[in-house]
Short mmCIF file of C-alpha atoms (C1' of nucleotides) in Angstrom, two decimals:
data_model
loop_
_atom_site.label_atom_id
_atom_site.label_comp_id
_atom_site.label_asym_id
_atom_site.label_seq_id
_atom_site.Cartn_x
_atom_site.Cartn_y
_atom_site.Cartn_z
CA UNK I 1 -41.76 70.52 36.26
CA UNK I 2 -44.90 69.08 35.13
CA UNK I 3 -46.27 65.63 34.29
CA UNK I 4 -49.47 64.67 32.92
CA UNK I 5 -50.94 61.74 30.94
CA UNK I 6 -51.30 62.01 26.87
CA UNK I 7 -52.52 60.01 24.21
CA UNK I 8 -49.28 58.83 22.48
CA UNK I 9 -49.60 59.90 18.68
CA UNK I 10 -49.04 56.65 17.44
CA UNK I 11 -50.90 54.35 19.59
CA UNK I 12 -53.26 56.29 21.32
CA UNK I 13 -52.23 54.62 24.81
CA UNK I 14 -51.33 57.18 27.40
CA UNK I 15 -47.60 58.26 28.25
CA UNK I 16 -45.98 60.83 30.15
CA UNK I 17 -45.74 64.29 28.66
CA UNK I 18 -44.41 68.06 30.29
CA UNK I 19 -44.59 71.53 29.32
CA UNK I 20 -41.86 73.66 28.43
CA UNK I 21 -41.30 77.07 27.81
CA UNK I 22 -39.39 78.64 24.91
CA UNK I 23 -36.36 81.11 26.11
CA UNK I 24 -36.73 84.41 24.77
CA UNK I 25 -33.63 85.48 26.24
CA UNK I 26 -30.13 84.62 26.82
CA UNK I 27 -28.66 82.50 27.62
CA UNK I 28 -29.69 79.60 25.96
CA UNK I 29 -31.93 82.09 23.58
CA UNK I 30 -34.44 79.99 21.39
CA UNK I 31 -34.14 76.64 23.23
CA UNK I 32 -36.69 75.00 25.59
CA UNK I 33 -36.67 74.83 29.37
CA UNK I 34 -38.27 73.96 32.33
CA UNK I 35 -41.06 76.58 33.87
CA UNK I 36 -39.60 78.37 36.16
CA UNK I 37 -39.35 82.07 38.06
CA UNK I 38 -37.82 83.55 41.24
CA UNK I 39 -38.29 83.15 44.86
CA UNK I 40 -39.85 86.55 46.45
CA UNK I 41 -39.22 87.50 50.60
CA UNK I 42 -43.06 86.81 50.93
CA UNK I 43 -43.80 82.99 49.81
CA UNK I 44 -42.54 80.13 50.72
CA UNK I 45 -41.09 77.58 48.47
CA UNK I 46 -44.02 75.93 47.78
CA UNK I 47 -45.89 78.85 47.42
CA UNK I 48 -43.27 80.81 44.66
CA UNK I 49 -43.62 77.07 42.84
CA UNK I 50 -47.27 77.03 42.97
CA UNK I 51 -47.35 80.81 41.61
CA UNK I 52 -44.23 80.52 38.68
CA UNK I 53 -46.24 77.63 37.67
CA UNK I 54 -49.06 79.44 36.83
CA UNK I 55 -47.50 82.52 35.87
CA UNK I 56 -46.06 80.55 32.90
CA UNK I 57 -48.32 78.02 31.88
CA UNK I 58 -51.96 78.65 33.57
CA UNK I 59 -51.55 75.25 35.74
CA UNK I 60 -52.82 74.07 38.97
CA UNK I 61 -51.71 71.01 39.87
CA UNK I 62 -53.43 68.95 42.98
CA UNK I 63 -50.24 67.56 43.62
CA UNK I 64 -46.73 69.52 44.06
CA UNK I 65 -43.52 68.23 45.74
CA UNK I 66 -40.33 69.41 46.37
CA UNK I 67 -38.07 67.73 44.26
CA UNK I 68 -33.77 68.24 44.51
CA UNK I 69 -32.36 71.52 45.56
CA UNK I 70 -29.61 72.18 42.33
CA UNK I 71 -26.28 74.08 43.37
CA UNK I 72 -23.70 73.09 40.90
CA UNK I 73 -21.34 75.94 40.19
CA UNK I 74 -21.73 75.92 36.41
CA UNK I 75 -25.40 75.92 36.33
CA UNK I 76 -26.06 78.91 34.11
CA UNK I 77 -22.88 80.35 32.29
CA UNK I 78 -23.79 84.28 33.73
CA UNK I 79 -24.36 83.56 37.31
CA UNK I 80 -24.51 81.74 40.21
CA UNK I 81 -27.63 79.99 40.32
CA UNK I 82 -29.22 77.85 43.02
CA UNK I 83 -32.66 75.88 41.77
CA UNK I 84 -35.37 74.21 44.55
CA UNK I 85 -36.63 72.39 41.85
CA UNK I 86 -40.72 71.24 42.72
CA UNK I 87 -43.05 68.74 40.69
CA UNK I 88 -46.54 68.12 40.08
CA UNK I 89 -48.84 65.54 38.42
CA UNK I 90 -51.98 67.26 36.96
CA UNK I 91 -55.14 65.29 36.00
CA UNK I 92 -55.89 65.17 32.03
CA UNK I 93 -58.82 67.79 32.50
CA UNK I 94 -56.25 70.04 34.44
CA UNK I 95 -53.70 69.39 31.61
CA UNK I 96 -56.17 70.00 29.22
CA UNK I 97 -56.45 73.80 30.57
CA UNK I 98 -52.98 74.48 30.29
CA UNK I 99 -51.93 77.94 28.11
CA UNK I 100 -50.70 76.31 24.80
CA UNK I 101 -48.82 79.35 22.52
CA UNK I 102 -45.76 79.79 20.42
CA UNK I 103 -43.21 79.62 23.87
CA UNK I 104 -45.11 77.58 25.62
CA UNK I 105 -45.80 73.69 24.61
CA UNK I 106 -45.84 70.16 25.48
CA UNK I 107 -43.59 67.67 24.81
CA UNK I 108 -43.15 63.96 25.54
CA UNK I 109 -41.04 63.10 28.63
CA UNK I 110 -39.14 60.77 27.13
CA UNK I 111 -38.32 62.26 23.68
CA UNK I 112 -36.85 65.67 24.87
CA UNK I 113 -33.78 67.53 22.46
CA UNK I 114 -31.37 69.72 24.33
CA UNK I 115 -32.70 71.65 26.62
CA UNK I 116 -31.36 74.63 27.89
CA UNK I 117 -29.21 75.06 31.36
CA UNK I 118 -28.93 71.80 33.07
CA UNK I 119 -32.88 70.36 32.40
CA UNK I 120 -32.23 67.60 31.06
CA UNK I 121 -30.67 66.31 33.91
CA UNK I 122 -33.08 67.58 36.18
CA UNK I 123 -36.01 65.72 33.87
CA UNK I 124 -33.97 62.70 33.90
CA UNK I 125 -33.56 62.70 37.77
CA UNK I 126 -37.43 63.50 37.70
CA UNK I 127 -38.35 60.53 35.67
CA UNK I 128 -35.76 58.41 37.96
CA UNK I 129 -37.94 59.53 41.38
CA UNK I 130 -41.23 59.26 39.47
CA UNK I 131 -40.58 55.57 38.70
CA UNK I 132 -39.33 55.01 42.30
CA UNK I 133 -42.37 56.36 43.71
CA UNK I 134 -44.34 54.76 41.46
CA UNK I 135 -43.37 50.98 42.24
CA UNK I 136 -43.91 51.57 46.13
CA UNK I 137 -46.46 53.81 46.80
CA UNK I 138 -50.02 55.42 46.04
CA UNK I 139 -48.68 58.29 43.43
CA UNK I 140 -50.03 57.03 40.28
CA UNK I 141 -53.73 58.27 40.93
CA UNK I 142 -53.30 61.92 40.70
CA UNK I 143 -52.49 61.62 36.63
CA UNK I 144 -55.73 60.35 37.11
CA UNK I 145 -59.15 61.89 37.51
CA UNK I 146 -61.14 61.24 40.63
CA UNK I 147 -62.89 57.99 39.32
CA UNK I 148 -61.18 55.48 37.28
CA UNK I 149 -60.65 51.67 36.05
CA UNK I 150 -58.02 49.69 37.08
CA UNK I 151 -57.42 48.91 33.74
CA UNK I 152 -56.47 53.22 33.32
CA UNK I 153 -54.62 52.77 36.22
CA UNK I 154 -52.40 49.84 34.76
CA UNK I 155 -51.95 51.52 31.61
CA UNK I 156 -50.02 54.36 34.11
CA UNK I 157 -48.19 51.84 35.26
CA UNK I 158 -47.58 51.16 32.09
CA UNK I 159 -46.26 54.33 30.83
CA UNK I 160 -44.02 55.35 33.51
CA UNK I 161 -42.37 51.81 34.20
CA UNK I 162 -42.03 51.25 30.40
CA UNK I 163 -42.99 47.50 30.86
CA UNK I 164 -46.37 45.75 30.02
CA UNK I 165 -48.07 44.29 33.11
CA UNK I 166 -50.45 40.96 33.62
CA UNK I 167 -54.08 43.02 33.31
CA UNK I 168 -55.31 40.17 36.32
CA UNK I 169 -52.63 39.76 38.49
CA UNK I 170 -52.58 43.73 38.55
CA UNK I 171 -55.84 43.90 39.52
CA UNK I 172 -55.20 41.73 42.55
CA UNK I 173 -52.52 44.07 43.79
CA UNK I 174 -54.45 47.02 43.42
CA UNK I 175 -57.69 45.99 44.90
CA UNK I 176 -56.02 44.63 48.02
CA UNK I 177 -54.59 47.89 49.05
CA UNK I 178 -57.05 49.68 51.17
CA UNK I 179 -56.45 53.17 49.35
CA UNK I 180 -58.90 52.05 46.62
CA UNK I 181 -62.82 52.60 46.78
CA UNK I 182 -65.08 50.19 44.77
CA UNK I 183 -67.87 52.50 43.49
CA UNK I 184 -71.03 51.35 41.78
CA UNK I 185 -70.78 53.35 38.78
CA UNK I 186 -69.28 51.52 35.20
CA UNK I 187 -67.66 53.41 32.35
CA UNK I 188 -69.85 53.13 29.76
CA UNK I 189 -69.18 53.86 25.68
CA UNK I 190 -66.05 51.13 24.88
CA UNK I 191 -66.71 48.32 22.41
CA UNK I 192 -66.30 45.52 25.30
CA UNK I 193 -68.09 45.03 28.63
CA UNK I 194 -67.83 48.04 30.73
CA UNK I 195 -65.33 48.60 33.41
CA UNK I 196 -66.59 49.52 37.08
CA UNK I 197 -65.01 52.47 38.32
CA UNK I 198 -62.95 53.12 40.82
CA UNK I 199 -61.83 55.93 43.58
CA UNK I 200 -58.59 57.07 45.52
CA UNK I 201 -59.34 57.90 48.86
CA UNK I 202 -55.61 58.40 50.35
CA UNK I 203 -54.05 61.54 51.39
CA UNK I 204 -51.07 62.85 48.91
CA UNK I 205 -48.66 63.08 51.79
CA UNK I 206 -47.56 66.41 52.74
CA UNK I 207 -43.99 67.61 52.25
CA UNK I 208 -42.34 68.44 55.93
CA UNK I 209 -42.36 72.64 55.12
CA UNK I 210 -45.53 73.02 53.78
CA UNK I 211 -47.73 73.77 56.42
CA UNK I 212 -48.44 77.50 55.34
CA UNK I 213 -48.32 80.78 57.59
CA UNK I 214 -49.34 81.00 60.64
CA UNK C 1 -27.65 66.96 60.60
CA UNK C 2 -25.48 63.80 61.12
CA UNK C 3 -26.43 60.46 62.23
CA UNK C 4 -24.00 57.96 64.80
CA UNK C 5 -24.09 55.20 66.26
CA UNK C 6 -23.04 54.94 69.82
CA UNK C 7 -23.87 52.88 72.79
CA UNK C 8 -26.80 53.05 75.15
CA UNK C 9 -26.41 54.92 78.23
CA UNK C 10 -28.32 52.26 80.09
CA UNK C 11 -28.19 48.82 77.35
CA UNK C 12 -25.18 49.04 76.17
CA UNK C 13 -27.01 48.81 72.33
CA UNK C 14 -26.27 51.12 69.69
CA UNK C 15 -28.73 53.73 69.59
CA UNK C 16 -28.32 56.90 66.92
CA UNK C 17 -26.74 59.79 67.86
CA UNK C 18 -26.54 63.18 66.35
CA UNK C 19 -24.18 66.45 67.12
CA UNK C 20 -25.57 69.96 67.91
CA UNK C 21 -24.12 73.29 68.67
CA UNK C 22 -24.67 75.88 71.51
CA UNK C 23 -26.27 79.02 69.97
CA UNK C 24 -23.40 81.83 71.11
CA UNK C 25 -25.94 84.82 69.82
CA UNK C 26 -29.88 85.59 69.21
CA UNK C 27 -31.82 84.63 68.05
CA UNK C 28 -32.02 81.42 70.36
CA UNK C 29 -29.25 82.42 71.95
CA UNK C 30 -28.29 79.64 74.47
CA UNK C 31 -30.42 76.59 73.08
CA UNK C 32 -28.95 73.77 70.62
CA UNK C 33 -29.40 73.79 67.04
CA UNK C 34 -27.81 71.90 64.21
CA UNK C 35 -24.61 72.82 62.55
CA UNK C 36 -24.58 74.50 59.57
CA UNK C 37 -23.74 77.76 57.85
CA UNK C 38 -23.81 80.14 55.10
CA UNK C 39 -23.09 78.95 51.26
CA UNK C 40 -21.20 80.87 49.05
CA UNK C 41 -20.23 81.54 46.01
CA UNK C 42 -17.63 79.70 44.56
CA UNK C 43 -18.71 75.87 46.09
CA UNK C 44 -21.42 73.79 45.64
CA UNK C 45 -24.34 72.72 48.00
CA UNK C 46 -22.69 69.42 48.85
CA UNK C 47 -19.44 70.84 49.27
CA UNK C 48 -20.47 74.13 51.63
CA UNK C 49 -22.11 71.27 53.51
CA UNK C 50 -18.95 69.57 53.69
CA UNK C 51 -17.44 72.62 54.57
CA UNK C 52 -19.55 74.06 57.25
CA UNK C 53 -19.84 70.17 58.88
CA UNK C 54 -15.81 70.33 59.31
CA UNK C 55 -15.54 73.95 60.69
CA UNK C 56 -18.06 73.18 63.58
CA UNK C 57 -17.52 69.57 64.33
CA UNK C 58 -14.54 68.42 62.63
CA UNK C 59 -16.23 65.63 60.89
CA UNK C 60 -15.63 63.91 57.40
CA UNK C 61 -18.70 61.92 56.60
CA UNK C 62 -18.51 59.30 54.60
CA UNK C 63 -22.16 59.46 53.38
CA UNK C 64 -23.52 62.54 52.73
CA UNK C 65 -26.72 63.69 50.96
CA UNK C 66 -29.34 65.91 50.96
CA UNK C 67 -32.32 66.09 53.17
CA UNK C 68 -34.78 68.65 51.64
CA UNK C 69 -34.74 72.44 51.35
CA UNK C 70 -36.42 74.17 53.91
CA UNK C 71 -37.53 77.79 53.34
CA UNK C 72 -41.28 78.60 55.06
CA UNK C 73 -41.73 82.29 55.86
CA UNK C 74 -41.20 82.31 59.50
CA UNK C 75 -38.47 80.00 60.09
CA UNK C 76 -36.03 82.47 61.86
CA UNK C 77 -37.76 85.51 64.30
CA UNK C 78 -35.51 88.18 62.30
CA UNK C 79 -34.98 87.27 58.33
CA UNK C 80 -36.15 85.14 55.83
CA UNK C 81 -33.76 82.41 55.45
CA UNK C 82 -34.04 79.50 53.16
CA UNK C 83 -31.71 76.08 54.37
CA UNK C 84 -30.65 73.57 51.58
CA UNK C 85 -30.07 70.47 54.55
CA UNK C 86 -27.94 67.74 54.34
CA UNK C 87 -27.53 64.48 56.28
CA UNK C 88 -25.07 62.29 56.90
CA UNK C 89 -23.80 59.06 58.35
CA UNK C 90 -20.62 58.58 60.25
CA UNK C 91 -18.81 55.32 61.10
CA UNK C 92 -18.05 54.92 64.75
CA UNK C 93 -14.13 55.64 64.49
CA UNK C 94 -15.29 58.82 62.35
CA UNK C 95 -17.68 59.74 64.75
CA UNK C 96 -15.17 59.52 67.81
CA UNK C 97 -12.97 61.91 65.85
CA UNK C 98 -15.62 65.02 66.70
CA UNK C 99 -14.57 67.81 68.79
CA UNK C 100 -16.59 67.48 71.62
CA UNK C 101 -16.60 70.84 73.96
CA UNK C 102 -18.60 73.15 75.97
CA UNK C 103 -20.88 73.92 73.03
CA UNK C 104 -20.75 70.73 70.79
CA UNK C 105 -22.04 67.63 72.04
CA UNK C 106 -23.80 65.02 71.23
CA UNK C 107 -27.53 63.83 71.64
CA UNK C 108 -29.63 60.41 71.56
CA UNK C 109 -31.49 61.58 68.38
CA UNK C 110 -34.99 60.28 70.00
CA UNK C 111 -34.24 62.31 73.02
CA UNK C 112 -33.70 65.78 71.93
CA UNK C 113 -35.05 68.98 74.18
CA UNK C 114 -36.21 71.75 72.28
CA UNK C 115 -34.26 72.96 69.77
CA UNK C 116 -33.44 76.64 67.84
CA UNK C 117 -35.37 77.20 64.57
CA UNK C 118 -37.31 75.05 63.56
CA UNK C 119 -34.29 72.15 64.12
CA UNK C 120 -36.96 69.94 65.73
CA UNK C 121 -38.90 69.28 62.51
CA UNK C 122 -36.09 68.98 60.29
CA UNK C 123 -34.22 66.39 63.29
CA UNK C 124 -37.88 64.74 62.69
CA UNK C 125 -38.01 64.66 58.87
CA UNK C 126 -34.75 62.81 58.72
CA UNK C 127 -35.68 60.16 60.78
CA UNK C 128 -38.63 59.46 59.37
CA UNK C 129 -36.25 59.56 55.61
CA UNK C 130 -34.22 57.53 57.45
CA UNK C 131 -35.64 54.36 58.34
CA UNK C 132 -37.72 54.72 54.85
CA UNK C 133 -34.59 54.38 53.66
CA UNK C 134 -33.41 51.70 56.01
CA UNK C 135 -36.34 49.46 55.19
CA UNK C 136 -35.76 49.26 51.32
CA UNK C 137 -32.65 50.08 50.33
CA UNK C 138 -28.51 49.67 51.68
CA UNK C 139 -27.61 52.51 53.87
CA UNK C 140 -27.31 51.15 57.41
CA UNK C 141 -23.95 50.05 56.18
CA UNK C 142 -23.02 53.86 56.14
CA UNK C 143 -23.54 53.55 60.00
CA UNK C 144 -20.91 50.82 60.40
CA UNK C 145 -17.25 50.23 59.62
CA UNK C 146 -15.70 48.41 56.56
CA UNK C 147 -15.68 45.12 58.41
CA UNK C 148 -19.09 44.05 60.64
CA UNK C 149 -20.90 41.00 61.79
CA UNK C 150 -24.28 40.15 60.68
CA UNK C 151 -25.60 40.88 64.35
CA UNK C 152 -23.80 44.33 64.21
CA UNK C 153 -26.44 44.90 60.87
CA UNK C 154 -29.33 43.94 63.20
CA UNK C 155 -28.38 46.30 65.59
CA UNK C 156 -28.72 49.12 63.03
CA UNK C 157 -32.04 48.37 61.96
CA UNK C 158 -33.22 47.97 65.56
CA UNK C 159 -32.23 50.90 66.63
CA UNK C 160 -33.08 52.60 63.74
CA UNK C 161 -36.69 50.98 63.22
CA UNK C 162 -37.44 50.53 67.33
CA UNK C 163 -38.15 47.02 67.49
CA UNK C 164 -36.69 43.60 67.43
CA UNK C 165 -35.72 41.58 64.53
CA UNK C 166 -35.49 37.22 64.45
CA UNK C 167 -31.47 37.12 64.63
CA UNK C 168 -32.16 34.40 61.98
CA UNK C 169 -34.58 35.59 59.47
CA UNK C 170 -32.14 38.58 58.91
CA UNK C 171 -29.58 36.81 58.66
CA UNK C 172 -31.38 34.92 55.89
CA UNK C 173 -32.45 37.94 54.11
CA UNK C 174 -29.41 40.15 54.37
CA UNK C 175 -27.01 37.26 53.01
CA UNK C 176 -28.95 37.07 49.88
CA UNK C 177 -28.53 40.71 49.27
CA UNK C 178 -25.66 40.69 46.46
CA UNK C 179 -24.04 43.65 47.73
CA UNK C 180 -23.17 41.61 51.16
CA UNK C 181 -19.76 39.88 50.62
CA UNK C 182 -18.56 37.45 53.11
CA UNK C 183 -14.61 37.41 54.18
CA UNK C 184 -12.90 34.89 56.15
CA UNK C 185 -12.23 36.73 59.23
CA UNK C 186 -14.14 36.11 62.18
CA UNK C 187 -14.17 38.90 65.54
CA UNK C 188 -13.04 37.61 68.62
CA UNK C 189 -13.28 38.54 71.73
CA UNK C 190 -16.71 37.54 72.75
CA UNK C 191 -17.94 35.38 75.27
CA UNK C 192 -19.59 33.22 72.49
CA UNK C 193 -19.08 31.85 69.37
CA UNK C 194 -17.39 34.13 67.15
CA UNK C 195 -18.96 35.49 64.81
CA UNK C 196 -17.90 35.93 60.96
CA UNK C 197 -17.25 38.99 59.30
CA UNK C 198 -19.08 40.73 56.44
CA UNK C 199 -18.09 43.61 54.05
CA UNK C 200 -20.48 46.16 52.31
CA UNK C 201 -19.63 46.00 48.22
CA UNK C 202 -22.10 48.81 46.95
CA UNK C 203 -21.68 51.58 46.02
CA UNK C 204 -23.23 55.13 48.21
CA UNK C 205 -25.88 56.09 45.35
CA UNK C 206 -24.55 59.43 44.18
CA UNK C 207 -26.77 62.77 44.54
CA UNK C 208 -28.07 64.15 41.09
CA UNK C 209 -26.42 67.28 41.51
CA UNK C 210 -22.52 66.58 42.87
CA UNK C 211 -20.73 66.24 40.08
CA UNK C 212 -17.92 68.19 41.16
CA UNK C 213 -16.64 71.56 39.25
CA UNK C 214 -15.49 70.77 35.74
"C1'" DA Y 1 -11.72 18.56 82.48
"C1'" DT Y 2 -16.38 19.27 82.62
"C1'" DT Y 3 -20.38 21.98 82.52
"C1'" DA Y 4 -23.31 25.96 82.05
"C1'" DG Y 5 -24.20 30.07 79.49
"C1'" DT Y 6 -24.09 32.66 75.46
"C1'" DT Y 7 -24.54 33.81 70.61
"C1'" DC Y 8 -23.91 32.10 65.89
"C1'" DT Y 9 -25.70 29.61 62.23
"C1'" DA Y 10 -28.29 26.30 59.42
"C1'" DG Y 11 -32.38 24.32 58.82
"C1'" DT Y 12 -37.71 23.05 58.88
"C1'" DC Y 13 -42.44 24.09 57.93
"C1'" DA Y 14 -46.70 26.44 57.38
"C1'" DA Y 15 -48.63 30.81 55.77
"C1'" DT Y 16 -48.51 34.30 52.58
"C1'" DT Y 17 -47.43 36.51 48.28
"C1'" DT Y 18 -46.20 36.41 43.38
"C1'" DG Y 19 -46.26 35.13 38.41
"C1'" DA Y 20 -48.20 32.57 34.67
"C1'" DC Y 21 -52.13 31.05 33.07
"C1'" DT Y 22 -57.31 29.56 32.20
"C1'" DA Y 23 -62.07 30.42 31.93
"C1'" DT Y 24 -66.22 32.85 32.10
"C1'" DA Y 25 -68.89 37.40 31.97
"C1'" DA Y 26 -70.60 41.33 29.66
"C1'" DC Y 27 -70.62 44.45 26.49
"C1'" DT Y 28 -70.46 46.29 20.97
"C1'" DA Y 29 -70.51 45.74 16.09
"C1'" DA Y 30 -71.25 43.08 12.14
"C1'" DT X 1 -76.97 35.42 16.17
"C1'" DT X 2 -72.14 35.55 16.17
"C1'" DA X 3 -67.49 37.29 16.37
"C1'" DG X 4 -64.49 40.41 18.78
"C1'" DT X 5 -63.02 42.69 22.76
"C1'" DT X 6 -62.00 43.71 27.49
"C1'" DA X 7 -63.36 42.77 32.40
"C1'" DT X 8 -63.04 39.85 36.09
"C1'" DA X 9 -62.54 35.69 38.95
"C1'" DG X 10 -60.10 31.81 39.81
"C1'" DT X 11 -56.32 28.03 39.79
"C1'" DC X 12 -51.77 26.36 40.71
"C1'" DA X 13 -46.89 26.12 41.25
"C1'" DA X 14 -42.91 28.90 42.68
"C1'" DA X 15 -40.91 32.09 45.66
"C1'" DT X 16 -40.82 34.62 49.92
"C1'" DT X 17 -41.77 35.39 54.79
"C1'" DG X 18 -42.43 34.52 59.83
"C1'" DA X 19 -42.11 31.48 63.70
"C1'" DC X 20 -39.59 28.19 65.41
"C1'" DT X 21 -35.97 24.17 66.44
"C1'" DA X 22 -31.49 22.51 66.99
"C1'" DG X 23 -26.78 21.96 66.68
"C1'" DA X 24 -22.05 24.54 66.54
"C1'" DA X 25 -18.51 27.16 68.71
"C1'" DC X 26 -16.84 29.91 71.78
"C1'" DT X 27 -16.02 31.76 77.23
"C1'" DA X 28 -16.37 31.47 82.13
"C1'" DA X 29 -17.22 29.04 86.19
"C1'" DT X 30 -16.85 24.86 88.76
#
DNA sequence: ATTAGTTCTAGTCAATTTGACTATAACTAA
DNA sequence: TTAGTTATAGTCAAATTGACTAGAACTAAT
């Protein structure tokens, strides 16, 4: 599953949004679901993610993690099906690239119907992890492009924690951890003074089975 | 892969512990790997964990959850084979339950040889998730039994982290953690004051993915 | 019975971090 | 020139943390 930053409709701020893909098939004919496609004897997980992903929706994401491993029984109501479930953030000009069509479209994270199979929980438990990371951690900059203000990066904070933030005190968080790169460049075009701009210098922090064939 | 506490060889401290198995045929044939074993299909992930932890060691963890799912290309020498892991943590009078024998026994998790697969990585991943987890969050008490002194809670996180904590400063911080309830027993047997005894309230923080058949 | 040795436990205090808030800077649009 | 807006720095009290002190409560040795 995929997350990426969107203007909200109503207020223009940015919020969390994912693509889904229509089922043409049963079960669960009609009804949306997450991307997804099967594991072949000659990738690895990471890889078969990587390549479903774009199969379906033309995406690239710079970051992808493995998520949860589903088993339940009752999955799917024709088989037995086991999901490794794996999830990336894509940067608005990535997002912006992705295949739009009649199966394929995006949706906000938070206002999902029924999905088919067991997605919903699987977005829910997504969100859940997303938030966690979020509050401890250096994950929010890869919805973002490479430079950015601290105010952009606040209003991720925003979105994803569902809870308006002090705009200084923020600030003084974020520029103490060392991850963050003053440049000298400021975004210019707003109706207000213009924000300097910023850069994320950290590593995304490889998952333990991704280090690729050897 | 399950995690122990038992006492130092040399100190006497609790140290973590974990169980292998003897590899009876090749590949690897001879060295120690961790316990595990082939899912089926009428159980779920957590519960073929369950499963396969009982038929090789006998145990019944009382925390159990999963690790990550680990499925690179060359993993085993003869077939691709993808493994859904699972940890656990065992209280001391579980642990003591294990059959021990000629090809089950027990390691100091920090001082493992070489191992089958790629069991050292995975033995590595998990103790790194583990005292992530340890620092923000309530599992050491999985470690311990129902009833445990503030100094027994120390231990865990020393052993666990590697270094020394103020006996007083914990105290101070673990005390204000709600889930920490304080009962009117004291242990005794010490050559010291005795000290009183504390109780764990929360709850384990279910999986996503084990709600159990329908 | 007294004393030494040990850990348990409560407390102090300065240093650091956090949250709420104020004030000025730097731009655009009217 | 002025009003409107966001950016940014700074202040200050409250809360938390880290280092440390000291008394309490037990056992073991004298």
């Amino acid at each position: 599953m995929i997350f990426a930053l969107r203007p909200s409709e109503k207020s223009g701020r940015p919020t969390l949004w994912i693509p889904l893909v229509r089922r043409i098939r049963e079960p669960f004919k009609g009804l949306w679901a997450l991307p997804g496609g099967p594991l072949t004897h000659s990738e690895s997980l990471q890889d078969a993610a990587s390549r479903n992903l774009r199969d379906t929706t033309g995406l690239a994401p710079n970051y992808l993690e493995q998520l949860y491993a589903f088993g339940g029984l009752h999955r799917s109501p024709t088989q037995r099906v086991v999901s490794i479930v794996y999830w990336a953030l894509v940067q608005p000009t990535e997002a912006a690239l992705a295949d739009e069509s009649e199966n394929v479209r995006w949706f906000r994270a938070d206002r999902l119907g029924e999905l088919a199979f067991d997605h919903n929980a699987i977005v829910d438990y997504a969100l859940w992890r997303l938030r966690n990371k979020m509050a401890y951690g250096s994950i929010a900059y890869h919805l973002l492009g490479e430079y950015f203000t601290l105010a952009q990066v606040r209003e991720v904070y925003e979105a994803v924690l569902d809870r308006e933030l002090d705009p200084a005190n923020f600030r003084r968080q974020v520029k103490a951890t060392p991850e963050i790169e003053e440049t000298d460049q400021y975004l210019q075009g707003g109706k207000h003074r213009p924000p300097r701009l910023y850069r994320f210098t950290g590593r995304p922090g490889l998952d333990p089975d991704n280090r690729s064939t050897p």
